[in-house]
Amino acid sequence: MPGMTHEVRAGDQVLLLSPDGKTYLLGLVPGGSFGTHHGNLRHDEIVGKGFGHAVKTSLGHRYLILEPTLEDRMMKVKRLTQIIYPKDAALILLKTGLGSGMRVIECGAGSGSSSMAIANALAPNGKLYVYDRQERFLENARANLDRAGLGGMVEYRLRDVTQGFDEKNVDAVLLDLPSPWEGVAPARRALRGGGRLASLSPTYNQIEKMVTALDEAGFVLIETLELFIRHILVREGKTRPFERVIGHTGFLTFARLALDRFYSSELEEVREPVSASIAVEEEEPSGSL
Ligand SMILES: C[S@@+](CC[C@H](N)C(=O)[O-])C[C@H]1O[C@@H](n2cnc3c(N)ncnc32)[C@H](O)[C@@H]1O
């Protein structure tokens, strides 16, 4: 309902908007204090206020209290590694068809940014199994997911991808590590028939190796793409794109597991993008009544 007040409680995370347009993600603890260059904010003064309302610092500046979105939480994780950005995570969720109650494997954990998007999509009844070969990354990802209130959705495994996954019949696997092709055989063993695989790689040579590995392992509808995002500076009479853009994050590869051999790579010399081939199939045959 427009204008309805949702009250902030102790233990919540809030997004604070400063007078100079910066945002801060803050976990509220009783007696806590948040230091800013506009003065201090007492956590207890934020508790009990409604989202959308402002609170004053010790120096009298107003900070607006907002509810953090999944995107805010992903961008503000404590980062020890590269992360999957929200634009890429959004398409991964859509392409892998993730939803409540599904079981998913992710390797590696990194900083837990993509894990957040997946765990959120699987809630409340699904499970995400996060693998990484480095304990400090697993622990940092765990702390980030706990802070986002998603910890209960996730189990963590300290393991190199080449040693395989424990789970069977999972709905999807996400591989975000420098050698995702090493995860293809383990993913094949873990996925259910028709299960989806997604991976992100920053370089062309990685996607060549990955797509070859997927093809050889019997995955189908293999598709690789790159997403660009362009922010627009909107001002009356002089609206234009921002000069600075996010250049390159990574290439996304998607595939689905066929349990029966469906076609060989020789028959498929030119790979059509999945969406392009679907569009062609849906066209009315020419000359039909
Ligand atoms: C780029 S980070 C993943 C970022 C994560 N998707 C995020 O959004 O925060 C890559 C992770 O893969 C892990 N990794 C690299 N090689 C691995 C391997 N062979 N087995 C398991 N984990 C591996 C690294 O330790 C690192 O944490």
PDB file of C-alpha atoms and ligand atoms in Angstrom:
ATOM      1  CA  MET A   1       0.000   0.000   0.000  1.00  0.00           C
ATOM      2  CA  PRO A   2       1.553   3.384  -0.946  1.00  0.00           C
ATOM      3  CA  GLY A   3       2.867   5.338   2.018  1.00  0.00           C
ATOM      4  CA  MET A   4       2.531   2.382   4.412  1.00  0.00           C
ATOM      5  CA  THR A   5       5.221   2.384   7.100  1.00  0.00           C
ATOM      6  CA  HIS A   6       7.469  -0.614   7.644  1.00  0.00           C
ATOM      7  CA  GLU A   7       9.217  -0.177  10.947  1.00  0.00           C
ATOM      8  CA  VAL A   8      12.943  -0.810  11.379  1.00  0.00           C
ATOM      9  CA  ARG A   9      13.844  -3.373  14.053  1.00  0.00           C
ATOM     10  CA  ALA A  10      17.078  -4.054  15.928  1.00  0.00           C
ATOM     11  CA  GLY A  11      19.090  -6.605  13.948  1.00  0.00           C
ATOM     12  CA  ASP A  12      17.765  -5.330  10.582  1.00  0.00           C
ATOM     13  CA  GLN A  13      20.054  -4.140   7.834  1.00  0.00           C
ATOM     14  CA  VAL A  14      19.200  -0.687   6.508  1.00  0.00           C
ATOM     15  CA  LEU A  15      20.429   1.280   3.528  1.00  0.00           C
ATOM     16  CA  LEU A  16      21.272   4.848   4.503  1.00  0.00           C
ATOM     17  CA  LEU A  17      21.231   7.578   1.857  1.00  0.00           C
ATOM     18  CA  SER A  18      23.514  10.498   2.701  1.00  0.00           C
ATOM     19  CA  PRO A  19      22.921  14.139   1.699  1.00  0.00           C
ATOM     20  CA  ASP A  20      25.668  13.770  -0.942  1.00  0.00           C
ATOM     21  CA  GLY A  21      23.960  10.776  -2.600  1.00  0.00           C
ATOM     22  CA  LYS A  22      26.144   7.994  -1.183  1.00  0.00           C
ATOM     23  CA  THR A  23      24.589   4.826   0.240  1.00  0.00           C
ATOM     24  CA  TYR A  24      25.717   2.755   3.222  1.00  0.00           C
ATOM     25  CA  LEU A  25      24.546  -0.705   4.290  1.00  0.00           C
ATOM     26  CA  LEU A  26      24.310  -0.855   8.053  1.00  0.00           C
ATOM     27  CA  GLY A  27      23.418  -3.738  10.391  1.00  0.00           C
ATOM     28  CA  LEU A  28      21.701  -2.320  13.461  1.00  0.00           C
ATOM     29  CA  VAL A  29      22.936  -3.396  16.902  1.00  0.00           C
ATOM     30  CA  PRO A  30      21.616  -2.059  20.213  1.00  0.00           C
ATOM     31  CA  GLY A  31      23.878   0.743  21.468  1.00  0.00           C
ATOM     32  CA  GLY A  32      25.762   0.906  18.138  1.00  0.00           C
ATOM     33  CA  SER A  33      27.014   4.072  16.491  1.00  0.00           C
ATOM     34  CA  PHE A  34      27.783   4.806  12.810  1.00  0.00           C
ATOM     35  CA  GLY A  35      30.412   7.454  12.141  1.00  0.00           C
ATOM     36  CA  THR A  36      29.999   9.577   9.001  1.00  0.00           C
ATOM     37  CA  HIS A  37      31.651  12.764   7.770  1.00  0.00           C
ATOM     38  CA  HIS A  38      28.339  14.432   8.620  1.00  0.00           C
ATOM     39  CA  GLY A  39      28.545  13.345  12.288  1.00  0.00           C
ATOM     40  CA  ASN A  40      27.482  10.202  14.164  1.00  0.00           C
ATOM     41  CA  LEU A  41      24.246   8.268  13.844  1.00  0.00           C
ATOM     42  CA  ARG A  42      23.036   6.235  16.806  1.00  0.00           C
ATOM     43  CA  HIS A  43      21.594   2.868  15.771  1.00  0.00           C
ATOM     44  CA  ASP A  44      18.949   3.137  18.515  1.00  0.00           C
ATOM     45  CA  GLU A  45      17.588   6.274  16.846  1.00  0.00           C
ATOM     46  CA  ILE A  46      17.053   4.393  13.610  1.00  0.00           C
ATOM     47  CA  VAL A  47      15.270   1.463  15.315  1.00  0.00           C
ATOM     48  CA  GLY A  48      11.521   2.141  15.449  1.00  0.00           C
ATOM     49  CA  LYS A  49      11.594   4.630  12.564  1.00  0.00           C
ATOM     50  CA  GLY A  50       9.834   3.768   9.302  1.00  0.00           C
ATOM     51  CA  PHE A  51      11.620   3.044   6.040  1.00  0.00           C
ATOM     52  CA  GLY A  52      11.492   6.138   3.866  1.00  0.00           C
ATOM     53  CA  HIS A  53      11.948   8.448   6.857  1.00  0.00           C
ATOM     54  CA  ALA A  54      15.051  10.465   7.731  1.00  0.00           C
ATOM     55  CA  VAL A  55      17.194  10.436  10.841  1.00  0.00           C
ATOM     56  CA  LYS A  56      19.520  13.232  12.013  1.00  0.00           C
ATOM     57  CA  THR A  57      23.241  12.880  12.699  1.00  0.00           C
ATOM     58  CA  SER A  58      24.912  14.453  15.743  1.00  0.00           C
ATOM     59  CA  LEU A  59      25.739  17.435  13.474  1.00  0.00           C
ATOM     60  CA  GLY A  60      22.137  17.820  12.307  1.00  0.00           C
ATOM     61  CA  HIS A  61      22.435  16.313   8.795  1.00  0.00           C
ATOM     62  CA  ARG A  62      19.614  14.130   7.559  1.00  0.00           C
ATOM     63  CA  TYR A  63      20.158  10.551   6.341  1.00  0.00           C
ATOM     64  CA  LEU A  64      17.277   8.698   4.696  1.00  0.00           C
ATOM     65  CA  ILE A  65      16.497   5.147   5.895  1.00  0.00           C
ATOM     66  CA  LEU A  66      15.768   2.739   3.049  1.00  0.00           C
ATOM     67  CA  GLU A  67      15.257  -1.022   2.826  1.00  0.00           C
ATOM     68  CA  PRO A  68      18.235  -2.723   1.136  1.00  0.00           C
ATOM     69  CA  THR A  69      17.386  -4.620  -2.039  1.00  0.00           C
ATOM     70  CA  LEU A  70      19.146  -7.794  -3.135  1.00  0.00           C
ATOM     71  CA  GLU A  71      21.201  -5.649  -5.532  1.00  0.00           C
ATOM     72  CA  ASP A  72      22.304  -3.351  -2.684  1.00  0.00           C
ATOM     73  CA  ARG A  73      23.346  -6.348  -0.607  1.00  0.00           C
ATOM     74  CA  MET A  74      25.245  -7.952  -3.507  1.00  0.00           C
ATOM     75  CA  MET A  75      27.160  -4.763  -4.314  1.00  0.00           C
ATOM     76  CA  LYS A  76      28.029  -4.150  -0.674  1.00  0.00           C
ATOM     77  CA  VAL A  77      29.350  -7.589   0.308  1.00  0.00           C
ATOM     78  CA  LYS A  78      32.753  -7.633   1.957  1.00  0.00           C
ATOM     79  CA  ARG A  79      34.822  -8.352  -1.161  1.00  0.00           C
ATOM     80  CA  LEU A  80      37.837 -10.629  -1.097  1.00  0.00           C
ATOM     81  CA  THR A  81      37.430 -11.703  -4.746  1.00  0.00           C
ATOM     82  CA  GLN A  82      35.850 -10.597  -7.982  1.00  0.00           C
ATOM     83  CA  ILE A  83      32.082 -10.903  -7.738  1.00  0.00           C
ATOM     84  CA  ILE A  84      29.289 -11.687 -10.173  1.00  0.00           C
ATOM     85  CA  TYR A  85      27.514  -8.380 -10.720  1.00  0.00           C
ATOM     86  CA  PRO A  86      23.742  -8.025 -10.389  1.00  0.00           C
ATOM     87  CA  LYS A  87      23.253  -7.601 -14.164  1.00  0.00           C
ATOM     88  CA  ASP A  88      24.862 -11.001 -14.802  1.00  0.00           C
ATOM     89  CA  ALA A  89      23.269 -12.665 -11.756  1.00  0.00           C
ATOM     90  CA  ALA A  90      19.821 -11.524 -12.918  1.00  0.00           C
ATOM     91  CA  LEU A  91      20.170 -13.323 -16.249  1.00  0.00           C
ATOM     92  CA  ILE A  92      21.686 -16.392 -14.575  1.00  0.00           C
ATOM     93  CA  LEU A  93      18.557 -16.688 -12.401  1.00  0.00           C
ATOM     94  CA  LEU A  94      16.288 -16.373 -15.412  1.00  0.00           C
ATOM     95  CA  LYS A  95      18.200 -18.687 -17.734  1.00  0.00           C
ATOM     96  CA  THR A  96      18.625 -21.410 -15.128  1.00  0.00           C
ATOM     97  CA  GLY A  97      14.964 -21.068 -14.164  1.00  0.00           C
ATOM     98  CA  LEU A  98      15.682 -21.046 -10.445  1.00  0.00           C
ATOM     99  CA  GLY A  99      12.805 -20.922  -8.025  1.00  0.00           C
ATOM    100  CA  SER A 100      11.692 -21.728  -4.540  1.00  0.00           C
ATOM    101  CA  GLY A 101      12.443 -25.252  -3.345  1.00  0.00           C
ATOM    102  CA  MET A 102      15.148 -26.069  -5.896  1.00  0.00           C
ATOM    103  CA  ARG A 103      18.568 -27.516  -5.062  1.00  0.00           C
ATOM    104  CA  VAL A 104      21.623 -25.881  -6.605  1.00  0.00           C
ATOM    105  CA  ILE A 105      25.411 -26.266  -6.494  1.00  0.00           C
ATOM    106  CA  GLU A 106      27.751 -23.298  -6.847  1.00  0.00           C
ATOM    107  CA  CYS A 107      31.548 -23.360  -7.192  1.00  0.00           C
ATOM    108  CA  GLY A 108      33.452 -21.236  -6.105  1.00  0.00           C
ATOM    109  CA  ALA A 109      32.126 -19.180  -3.297  1.00  0.00           C
ATOM    110  CA  GLY A 110      34.227 -16.067  -3.907  1.00  0.00           C
ATOM    111  CA  SER A 111      32.658 -13.325  -1.827  1.00  0.00           C
ATOM    112  CA  GLY A 112      29.183 -14.864  -1.851  1.00  0.00           C
ATOM    113  CA  SER A 113      27.612 -12.237  -4.092  1.00  0.00           C
ATOM    114  CA  SER A 114      26.095 -14.662  -6.619  1.00  0.00           C
ATOM    115  CA  SER A 115      25.300 -17.063  -3.751  1.00  0.00           C
ATOM    116  CA  MET A 116      23.092 -14.326  -2.331  1.00  0.00           C
ATOM    117  CA  ALA A 117      21.093 -14.028  -5.538  1.00  0.00           C
ATOM    118  CA  ILE A 118      20.682 -17.799  -5.820  1.00  0.00           C
ATOM    119  CA  ALA A 119      19.843 -18.411  -2.145  1.00  0.00           C
ATOM    120  CA  ASN A 120      17.259 -15.645  -2.319  1.00  0.00           C
ATOM    121  CA  ALA A 121      15.639 -17.285  -5.366  1.00  0.00           C
ATOM    122  CA  LEU A 122      15.533 -20.724  -3.680  1.00  0.00           C
ATOM    123  CA  ALA A 123      14.039 -19.506  -0.394  1.00  0.00           C
ATOM    124  CA  PRO A 124      12.369 -20.634   1.723  1.00  0.00           C
ATOM    125  CA  ASN A 125      12.514 -24.381   0.973  1.00  0.00           C
ATOM    126  CA  GLY A 126      15.453 -24.878  -1.396  1.00  0.00           C
ATOM    127  CA  LYS A 127      19.125 -25.482  -0.705  1.00  0.00           C
ATOM    128  CA  LEU A 128      22.320 -24.029  -2.122  1.00  0.00           C
ATOM    129  CA  TYR A 129      25.544 -26.038  -1.777  1.00  0.00           C
ATOM    130  CA  VAL A 130      28.553 -23.742  -2.072  1.00  0.00           C
ATOM    131  CA  TYR A 131      31.995 -25.217  -2.814  1.00  0.00           C
ATOM    132  CA  ASP A 132      35.390 -23.502  -2.693  1.00  0.00           C
ATOM    133  CA  ARG A 133      38.942 -24.714  -2.303  1.00  0.00           C
ATOM    134  CA  GLN A 134      39.930 -21.795  -0.054  1.00  0.00           C
ATOM    135  CA  GLU A 135      38.635 -21.696   3.492  1.00  0.00           C
ATOM    136  CA  ARG A 136      39.001 -17.918   3.903  1.00  0.00           C
ATOM    137  CA  PHE A 137      36.727 -17.302   0.892  1.00  0.00           C
ATOM    138  CA  LEU A 138      34.156 -19.809   2.148  1.00  0.00           C
ATOM    139  CA  GLU A 139      34.184 -18.150   5.580  1.00  0.00           C
ATOM    140  CA  ASN A 140      33.840 -14.646   4.141  1.00  0.00           C
ATOM    141  CA  ALA A 141      30.999 -15.781   1.868  1.00  0.00           C
ATOM    142  CA  ARG A 142      29.314 -17.396   4.862  1.00  0.00           C
ATOM    143  CA  ALA A 143      29.575 -14.146   6.875  1.00  0.00           C
ATOM    144  CA  ASN A 144      28.164 -12.121   3.954  1.00  0.00           C
ATOM    145  CA  LEU A 145      25.229 -14.528   3.529  1.00  0.00           C
ATOM    146  CA  ASP A 146      24.549 -14.561   7.270  1.00  0.00           C
ATOM    147  CA  ARG A 147      24.464 -10.752   7.319  1.00  0.00           C
ATOM    148  CA  ALA A 148      21.924 -10.827   4.476  1.00  0.00           C
ATOM    149  CA  GLY A 149      19.722 -13.213   6.483  1.00  0.00           C
ATOM    150  CA  LEU A 150      20.218 -16.016   3.922  1.00  0.00           C
ATOM    151  CA  GLY A 151      22.597 -18.231   5.907  1.00  0.00           C
ATOM    152  CA  GLY A 152      19.953 -20.880   6.577  1.00  0.00           C
ATOM    153  CA  MET A 153      19.606 -21.563   2.853  1.00  0.00           C
ATOM    154  CA  VAL A 154      23.236 -22.571   2.331  1.00  0.00           C
ATOM    155  CA  GLU A 155      25.646 -25.445   3.086  1.00  0.00           C
ATOM    156  CA  TYR A 156      29.386 -24.965   2.565  1.00  0.00           C
ATOM    157  CA  ARG A 157      31.969 -27.483   1.371  1.00  0.00           C
ATOM    158  CA  LEU A 158      35.728 -26.921   1.375  1.00  0.00           C
ATOM    159  CA  ARG A 159      36.852 -28.741  -1.764  1.00  0.00           C
ATOM    160  CA  ASP A 160      38.574 -28.411  -5.118  1.00  0.00           C
ATOM    161  CA  VAL A 161      36.136 -28.742  -8.019  1.00  0.00           C
ATOM    162  CA  THR A 162      38.121 -31.642  -9.483  1.00  0.00           C
ATOM    163  CA  GLN A 163      37.162 -33.729  -6.428  1.00  0.00           C
ATOM    164  CA  GLY A 164      33.506 -33.613  -7.382  1.00  0.00           C
ATOM    165  CA  PHE A 165      30.301 -32.693  -5.599  1.00  0.00           C
ATOM    166  CA  ASP A 166      28.424 -34.706  -2.942  1.00  0.00           C
ATOM    167  CA  GLU A 167      24.910 -33.973  -4.163  1.00  0.00           C
ATOM    168  CA  LYS A 168      22.900 -35.810  -6.806  1.00  0.00           C
ATOM    169  CA  ASN A 169      19.884 -34.766  -8.913  1.00  0.00           C
ATOM    170  CA  VAL A 170      20.361 -31.047  -8.364  1.00  0.00           C
ATOM    171  CA  ASP A 171      18.412 -28.624 -10.542  1.00  0.00           C
ATOM    172  CA  ALA A 172      21.318 -26.384 -11.524  1.00  0.00           C
ATOM    173  CA  VAL A 173      25.063 -25.827 -11.183  1.00  0.00           C
ATOM    174  CA  LEU A 174      26.842 -22.461 -11.351  1.00  0.00           C
ATOM    175  CA  LEU A 175      30.579 -22.505 -12.067  1.00  0.00           C
ATOM    176  CA  ASP A 176      32.451 -19.260 -11.428  1.00  0.00           C
ATOM    177  CA  LEU A 177      36.113 -20.221 -11.203  1.00  0.00           C
ATOM    178  CA  PRO A 178      39.111 -19.790 -13.512  1.00  0.00           C
ATOM    179  CA  SER A 179      38.848 -23.333 -14.951  1.00  0.00           C
ATOM    180  CA  PRO A 180      35.106 -24.043 -15.176  1.00  0.00           C
ATOM    181  CA  TRP A 181      35.709 -26.912 -17.634  1.00  0.00           C
ATOM    182  CA  GLU A 182      37.136 -28.875 -14.698  1.00  0.00           C
ATOM    183  CA  GLY A 183      33.668 -28.674 -13.183  1.00  0.00           C
ATOM    184  CA  VAL A 184      31.818 -30.035 -16.205  1.00  0.00           C
ATOM    185  CA  ALA A 185      32.197 -33.773 -15.421  1.00  0.00           C
ATOM    186  CA  PRO A 186      31.373 -33.246 -11.704  1.00  0.00           C
ATOM    187  CA  ALA A 187      28.362 -31.130 -12.725  1.00  0.00           C
ATOM    188  CA  ARG A 188      27.203 -33.845 -15.125  1.00  0.00           C
ATOM    189  CA  ARG A 189      27.256 -36.401 -12.294  1.00  0.00           C
ATOM    190  CA  ALA A 190      25.424 -34.060  -9.902  1.00  0.00           C
ATOM    191  CA  LEU A 191      22.709 -32.701 -12.195  1.00  0.00           C
ATOM    192  CA  ARG A 192      19.348 -34.264 -12.885  1.00  0.00           C
ATOM    193  CA  GLY A 193      18.410 -34.875 -16.523  1.00  0.00           C
ATOM    194  CA  GLY A 194      17.607 -31.530 -18.137  1.00  0.00           C
ATOM    195  CA  GLY A 195      19.345 -29.711 -15.272  1.00  0.00           C
ATOM    196  CA  ARG A 196      20.865 -26.354 -16.115  1.00  0.00           C
ATOM    197  CA  LEU A 197      24.452 -25.227 -15.972  1.00  0.00           C
ATOM    198  CA  ALA A 198      25.724 -21.646 -15.995  1.00  0.00           C
ATOM    199  CA  SER A 199      29.272 -20.345 -15.897  1.00  0.00           C
ATOM    200  CA  LEU A 200      30.994 -16.999 -16.041  1.00  0.00           C
ATOM    201  CA  SER A 201      34.454 -16.461 -17.525  1.00  0.00           C
ATOM    202  CA  PRO A 202      36.256 -13.241 -18.334  1.00  0.00           C
ATOM    203  CA  THR A 203      38.293 -14.373 -21.365  1.00  0.00           C
ATOM    204  CA  TYR A 204      37.691 -15.830 -24.816  1.00  0.00           C
ATOM    205  CA  ASN A 205      40.084 -18.760 -24.375  1.00  0.00           C
ATOM    206  CA  GLN A 206      38.169 -19.816 -21.237  1.00  0.00           C
ATOM    207  CA  ILE A 207      34.825 -19.891 -23.034  1.00  0.00           C
ATOM    208  CA  GLU A 208      36.292 -21.864 -25.952  1.00  0.00           C
ATOM    209  CA  LYS A 209      37.517 -24.544 -23.535  1.00  0.00           C
ATOM    210  CA  MET A 210      34.275 -24.463 -21.581  1.00  0.00           C
ATOM    211  CA  VAL A 211      31.963 -24.820 -24.562  1.00  0.00           C
ATOM    212  CA  THR A 212      34.069 -27.669 -25.965  1.00  0.00           C
ATOM    213  CA  ALA A 213      33.915 -29.457 -22.599  1.00  0.00           C
ATOM    214  CA  LEU A 214      30.136 -28.988 -22.366  1.00  0.00           C
ATOM    215  CA  ASP A 215      29.605 -30.265 -25.872  1.00  0.00           C
ATOM    216  CA  GLU A 216      31.747 -33.337 -25.274  1.00  0.00           C
ATOM    217  CA  ALA A 217      29.911 -34.059 -22.023  1.00  0.00           C
ATOM    218  CA  GLY A 218      26.510 -34.129 -23.739  1.00  0.00           C
ATOM    219  CA  PHE A 219      25.139 -30.745 -22.738  1.00  0.00           C
ATOM    220  CA  VAL A 220      22.728 -29.099 -25.182  1.00  0.00           C
ATOM    221  CA  LEU A 221      21.365 -25.627 -25.929  1.00  0.00           C
ATOM    222  CA  ILE A 222      24.826 -24.314 -25.216  1.00  0.00           C
ATOM    223  CA  GLU A 223      24.830 -20.548 -25.446  1.00  0.00           C
ATOM    224  CA  THR A 224      27.454 -17.919 -24.654  1.00  0.00           C
ATOM    225  CA  LEU A 225      26.754 -14.219 -24.423  1.00  0.00           C
ATOM    226  CA  GLU A 226      27.886 -10.978 -22.901  1.00  0.00           C
ATOM    227  CA  LEU A 227      25.658  -8.386 -21.267  1.00  0.00           C
ATOM    228  CA  PHE A 228      26.284  -4.669 -21.495  1.00  0.00           C
ATOM    229  CA  ILE A 229      24.638  -2.148 -19.271  1.00  0.00           C
ATOM    230  CA  ARG A 230      24.521   1.570 -20.018  1.00  0.00           C
ATOM    231  CA  HIS A 231      23.319   4.093 -17.486  1.00  0.00           C
ATOM    232  CA  ILE A 232      21.619   7.211 -18.779  1.00  0.00           C
ATOM    233  CA  LEU A 233      22.068  10.653 -17.271  1.00  0.00           C
ATOM    234  CA  VAL A 234      18.587  12.146 -17.502  1.00  0.00           C
ATOM    235  CA  ARG A 235      18.353  15.957 -17.424  1.00  0.00           C
ATOM    236  CA  GLU A 236      15.744  17.906 -19.323  1.00  0.00           C
ATOM    237  CA  GLY A 237      17.002  18.867 -22.751  1.00  0.00           C
ATOM    238  CA  LYS A 238      20.403  17.205 -22.313  1.00  0.00           C
ATOM    239  CA  THR A 239      19.746  13.525 -21.600  1.00  0.00           C
ATOM    240  CA  ARG A 240      22.612  11.262 -22.677  1.00  0.00           C
ATOM    241  CA  PRO A 241      24.513   8.128 -21.606  1.00  0.00           C
ATOM    242  CA  PHE A 242      27.025   8.527 -18.784  1.00  0.00           C
ATOM    243  CA  GLU A 243      30.576   8.812 -20.133  1.00  0.00           C
ATOM    244  CA  ARG A 244      31.915   6.151 -17.794  1.00  0.00           C
ATOM    245  CA  VAL A 245      30.574   2.640 -18.402  1.00  0.00           C
ATOM    246  CA  ILE A 246      31.270  -0.801 -16.927  1.00  0.00           C
ATOM    247  CA  GLY A 247      33.291  -2.166 -19.839  1.00  0.00           C
ATOM    248  CA  HIS A 248      33.588  -5.900 -19.376  1.00  0.00           C
ATOM    249  CA  THR A 249      32.589  -8.215 -16.543  1.00  0.00           C
ATOM    250  CA  GLY A 250      32.523 -11.670 -18.106  1.00  0.00           C
ATOM    251  CA  PHE A 251      31.005 -13.969 -20.690  1.00  0.00           C
ATOM    252  CA  LEU A 252      28.076 -16.073 -19.565  1.00  0.00           C
ATOM    253  CA  THR A 253      27.674 -19.629 -20.809  1.00  0.00           C
ATOM    254  CA  PHE A 254      24.467 -21.607 -20.334  1.00  0.00           C
ATOM    255  CA  ALA A 255      23.648 -25.235 -21.120  1.00  0.00           C
ATOM    256  CA  ARG A 256      21.261 -28.027 -20.205  1.00  0.00           C
ATOM    257  CA  LEU A 257      22.088 -31.650 -19.504  1.00  0.00           C
ATOM    258  CA  ALA A 258      20.898 -34.254 -22.013  1.00  0.00           C
ATOM    259  CA  LEU A 259      21.087 -37.775 -20.630  1.00  0.00           C
ATOM    260  CA  ASP A 260      20.606 -39.334 -24.066  1.00  0.00           C
ATOM    261  CA  ARG A 261      23.050 -38.342 -26.774  1.00  0.00           C
ATOM    262  CA  PHE A 262      21.039 -35.869 -28.794  1.00  0.00           C
ATOM    263  CA  TYR A 263      23.257 -34.591 -31.563  1.00  0.00           C
ATOM    264  CA  SER A 264      26.925 -34.470 -32.367  1.00  0.00           C
ATOM    265  CA  SER A 265      28.955 -31.317 -32.728  1.00  0.00           C
ATOM    266  CA  GLU A 266      29.594 -32.121 -36.444  1.00  0.00           C
ATOM    267  CA  LEU A 267      25.904 -31.582 -37.163  1.00  0.00           C
ATOM    268  CA  GLU A 268      25.964 -28.243 -35.498  1.00  0.00           C
ATOM    269  CA  GLU A 269      28.722 -26.313 -37.111  1.00  0.00           C
ATOM    270  CA  VAL A 270      27.071 -22.942 -36.693  1.00  0.00           C
ATOM    271  CA  ARG A 271      25.595 -22.484 -33.253  1.00  0.00           C
ATOM    272  CA  GLU A 272      22.476 -20.339 -33.296  1.00  0.00           C
ATOM    273  CA  PRO A 273      21.764 -18.280 -30.189  1.00  0.00           C
ATOM    274  CA  VAL A 274      18.968 -20.054 -28.305  1.00  0.00           C
ATOM    275  CA  SER A 275      16.665 -17.043 -28.333  1.00  0.00           C
ATOM    276  CA  ALA A 276      17.232 -16.518 -32.098  1.00  0.00           C
ATOM    277  CA  SER A 277      16.327 -20.117 -32.952  1.00  0.00           C
ATOM    278  CA  ILE A 278      13.202 -19.967 -30.785  1.00  0.00           C
ATOM    279  CA  ALA A 279      12.109 -16.768 -32.534  1.00  0.00           C
ATOM    280  CA  VAL A 280      12.453 -18.439 -35.937  1.00  0.00           C
ATOM    281  CA  GLU A 281      10.428 -21.466 -34.837  1.00  0.00           C
ATOM    282  CA  GLU A 282       7.554 -19.280 -33.686  1.00  0.00           C
ATOM    283  CA  GLU A 283       7.140 -17.482 -37.008  1.00  0.00           C
ATOM    284  CA  GLU A 284       4.114 -18.412 -39.123  1.00  0.00           C
ATOM    285  CA  PRO A 285       5.236 -20.620 -42.005  1.00  0.00           C
ATOM    286  CA  SER A 286       5.123 -18.403 -45.100  1.00  0.00           C
ATOM    287  CA  GLY A 287       2.187 -19.056 -47.416  1.00  0.00           C
ATOM    288  CA  SER A 288       0.091 -20.804 -44.761  1.00  0.00           C
ATOM    289  CA  LEU A 289      -3.604 -19.979 -44.406  1.00  0.00           C
TER     290      LEU A 289
HETATM  291  C1  LIG B   1      35.631 -15.103  -8.867  1.00  0.00           C
HETATM  292  S1  LIG B   1      35.471 -16.004  -7.404  1.00  0.00           S
HETATM  293  C2  LIG B   1      33.747 -16.360  -7.355  1.00  0.00           C
HETATM  294  C3  LIG B   1      32.921 -15.114  -7.075  1.00  0.00           C
HETATM  295  C4  LIG B   1      31.487 -15.364  -6.670  1.00  0.00           C
HETATM  296  N1  LIG B   1      30.715 -15.905  -7.761  1.00  0.00           N
HETATM  297  C5  LIG B   1      30.853 -14.077  -6.172  1.00  0.00           C
HETATM  298  O1  LIG B   1      29.918 -13.561  -6.839  1.00  0.00           O
HETATM  299  O2  LIG B   1      31.229 -13.574  -5.122  1.00  0.00           O
HETATM  300  C6  LIG B   1      36.222 -17.542  -7.787  1.00  0.00           C
HETATM  301  C7  LIG B   1      36.311 -18.507  -6.607  1.00  0.00           C
HETATM  302  O3  LIG B   1      36.621 -19.783  -7.144  1.00  0.00           O
HETATM  303  C8  LIG B   1      37.471 -20.455  -6.224  1.00  0.00           C
HETATM  304  N2  LIG B   1      38.190 -21.477  -6.979  1.00  0.00           N
HETATM  305  C9  LIG B   1      39.128 -21.296  -7.948  1.00  0.00           C
HETATM  306  N3  LIG B   1      39.533 -22.490  -8.435  1.00  0.00           N
HETATM  307  C10 LIG B   1      38.841 -23.448  -7.763  1.00  0.00           C
HETATM  308  C11 LIG B   1      38.832 -24.879  -7.812  1.00  0.00           C
HETATM  309  N4  LIG B   1      39.615 -25.541  -8.659  1.00  0.00           N
HETATM  310  N5  LIG B   1      37.997 -25.544  -6.981  1.00  0.00           N
HETATM  311  C12 LIG B   1      37.195 -24.867  -6.102  1.00  0.00           C
HETATM  312  N6  LIG B   1      37.175 -23.516  -6.008  1.00  0.00           N
HETATM  313  C13 LIG B   1      37.979 -22.812  -6.822  1.00  0.00           C
HETATM  314  C14 LIG B   1      38.361 -19.348  -5.676  1.00  0.00           C
HETATM  315  O4  LIG B   1      38.928 -19.732  -4.426  1.00  0.00           O
HETATM  316  C15 LIG B   1      37.393 -18.185  -5.591  1.00  0.00           C
HETATM  317  O5  LIG B   1      36.812 -18.097  -4.319  1.00  0.00           O
END
